[in-house]
Amino acid sequence: EIVMTQSPATLSVSPGERAALSCRASENVNNYVSWYQQKPGQAPRLLIYDASTRATGIPARFSGSGSGTEFTLTISSLQSEDLAVYYCQHYNSWPLTFGGGTKVEIK
Amino acid sequence: QVQLVQSGAEVKKPGASVKVSCKASGYAFSSSYLHWVRQAPGQGLEWMGIINPDGGSTFSTQKFQGRVTLTRDTASRTVFMELSRLTFADTAIYYCAREGGEYWGQGTLVTVSS
């Protein structure tokens, strides 16, 4: 199965600053990567699919980039409500797999 | 609007089985695959498998093969995830999610306790 590795595990960012979250696939997944945001006690929320397409209703400060094996989720100007854990997931082939997550903290 | 409504929390003993349901509404049931994902306490997301409501074909990860059964009932627009031979490590929130990832159930907490 394809292993998705996220870094860093924890990211501390001041409000208004930029946050960049990394996700690496163990083999080529083309652009079949989604990003999810999960807040405590909630189900995951889809932010980005196909590596760079924002899901419905997602603010423009969230953007995704990459293809092949390297992917990035960028939050251009961090807001307090962005405190959450962020997961990448590939859907290039079965089984789908998630990365281990990056916890974004407000500095 | 699209909704996925899951069954309520369960407490099971080790060795038992649990069956979680996920009732879909607001879209053509047979048009989208449904995924099952679980999350142990304080841990990340773990993809378990997928079912095609149109025909009922399934795929599950090797980790769960032989223990998980995915089924659907088209009349009630419901999919089911049954996990057998439960151990303490199966304590988790179990989610169903529609293909594409935009719609998720509210989650079902399964607690395995002696």
Tab-separated table of N, CA, C and O in Angstrom, chain A residues 36 38 42-44 46 56 87 89 94-96 98, chain B residues 33 35 39 44-45 47 59 61 95 100-102 104:
chain	number	residue	atom	x	y	z
A	36	TYR	N	-7.876	17.190	4.326
A	36	TYR	CA	-8.995	17.314	5.252
A	36	TYR	C	-8.560	18.102	6.485
A	36	TYR	O	-7.409	18.009	6.924
A	38	GLN	N	-9.694	18.521	10.518
A	38	GLN	CA	-10.505	17.914	11.562
A	38	GLN	C	-10.322	18.666	12.875
A	38	GLN	O	-9.205	18.790	13.376
A	42	GLN	N	-15.284	16.517	15.865
A	42	GLN	CA	-15.979	16.647	14.587
A	42	GLN	C	-15.468	15.635	13.576
A	42	GLN	O	-14.334	15.148	13.666
A	43	ALA	N	-16.311	15.354	12.595
A	43	ALA	CA	-15.874	14.548	11.459
A	43	ALA	C	-14.917	15.374	10.592
A	43	ALA	O	-14.943	16.611	10.636
A	44	PRO	N	-14.075	14.718	9.824
A	44	PRO	CA	-13.198	15.461	8.913
A	44	PRO	C	-14.004	16.280	7.920
A	44	PRO	O	-15.115	15.913	7.540
A	46	LEU	N	-13.650	18.126	4.138
A	46	LEU	CA	-12.861	18.180	2.910
A	46	LEU	C	-12.498	19.620	2.578
A	46	LEU	O	-13.376	20.485	2.478
A	56	THR	N	-16.309	22.898	-2.055
A	56	THR	CA	-17.360	23.910	-1.949
A	56	THR	C	-17.317	24.622	-0.602
A	56	THR	O	-17.275	23.975	0.446
A	87	TYR	N	-5.131	16.379	7.510
A	87	TYR	CA	-4.725	15.090	6.961
A	87	TYR	C	-4.711	15.155	5.430
A	87	TYR	O	-5.619	15.713	4.820
A	89	GLN	N	-4.727	12.556	2.030
A	89	GLN	CA	-5.167	11.205	1.653
A	89	GLN	C	-4.979	11.056	0.148
A	89	GLN	O	-5.315	11.967	-0.619
A	94	TRP	N	-6.657	1.556	-4.713
A	94	TRP	CA	-7.051	0.933	-3.447
A	94	TRP	C	-5.905	0.069	-2.922
A	94	TRP	O	-5.276	-0.632	-3.716
A	95	PRO	N	-5.652	0.108	-1.607
A	95	PRO	CA	-6.356	0.844	-0.562
A	95	PRO	C	-5.979	2.314	-0.530
A	95	PRO	O	-4.838	2.689	-0.776
A	96	LEU	N	-6.968	3.145	-0.218
A	96	LEU	CA	-6.671	4.535	0.057
A	96	LEU	C	-5.924	4.588	1.383
A	96	LEU	O	-6.109	3.727	2.250
A	98	PHE	N	-4.314	7.484	4.496
A	98	PHE	CA	-4.165	8.830	5.034
A	98	PHE	C	-2.746	9.021	5.563
A	98	PHE	O	-2.090	8.062	5.999
B	33	TYR	N	-19.913	5.469	-4.449
B	33	TYR	CA	-19.339	4.533	-3.497
B	33	TYR	C	-19.413	5.129	-2.088
B	33	TYR	O	-19.459	6.351	-1.924
B	35	HIS	N	-17.352	4.919	1.669
B	35	HIS	CA	-16.152	4.498	2.366
B	35	HIS	C	-16.431	4.293	3.846
B	35	HIS	O	-17.335	4.916	4.406
B	39	GLN	N	-11.208	5.955	13.522
B	39	GLN	CA	-10.255	6.796	14.242
B	39	GLN	C	-10.226	6.367	15.697
B	39	GLN	O	-11.186	6.585	16.434
B	44	GLY	N	-4.929	9.057	14.352
B	44	GLY	CA	-5.282	9.558	13.039
B	44	GLY	C	-6.392	8.764	12.375
B	44	GLY	O	-7.000	7.880	12.974
B	45	LEU	N	-6.636	9.101	11.120
B	45	LEU	CA	-7.695	8.468	10.344
B	45	LEU	C	-7.153	7.211	9.667
B	45	LEU	O	-6.036	7.208	9.141
B	47	TRP	N	-8.342	4.336	6.833
B	47	TRP	CA	-9.306	3.883	5.827
B	47	TRP	C	-9.462	2.379	5.929
B	47	TRP	O	-8.468	1.649	5.954
B	59	PHE	N	-14.292	-3.697	-1.254
B	59	PHE	CA	-12.850	-3.856	-1.108
B	59	PHE	C	-12.515	-3.411	0.298
B	59	PHE	O	-13.007	-2.376	0.754
B	61	THR	N	-9.113	-3.178	3.280
B	61	THR	CA	-7.670	-3.274	3.419
B	61	THR	C	-7.285	-4.646	3.963
B	61	THR	O	-8.084	-5.295	4.651
B	95	TYR	N	-16.570	6.010	10.875
B	95	TYR	CA	-17.262	6.948	9.998
B	95	TYR	C	-17.578	6.282	8.659
B	95	TYR	O	-16.752	5.521	8.132
B	100	GLY	N	-15.687	10.913	-2.797
B	100	GLY	CA	-15.362	12.323	-3.002
B	100	GLY	C	-14.969	13.006	-1.712
B	100	GLY	O	-14.240	13.992	-1.716
B	101	GLY	N	-15.469	12.484	-0.591
B	101	GLY	CA	-15.034	12.972	0.712
B	101	GLY	C	-15.755	14.182	1.262
B	101	GLY	O	-15.443	14.654	2.352
B	102	GLU	N	-16.736	14.708	0.496
B	102	GLU	CA	-17.383	15.934	0.947
B	102	GLU	C	-18.426	15.683	2.029
B	102	GLU	O	-18.729	16.582	2.821
B	104	TRP	N	-19.763	13.216	5.184
B	104	TRP	CA	-19.407	12.202	6.187
B	104	TRP	C	-20.582	11.991	7.134
B	104	TRP	O	-21.351	12.919	7.406
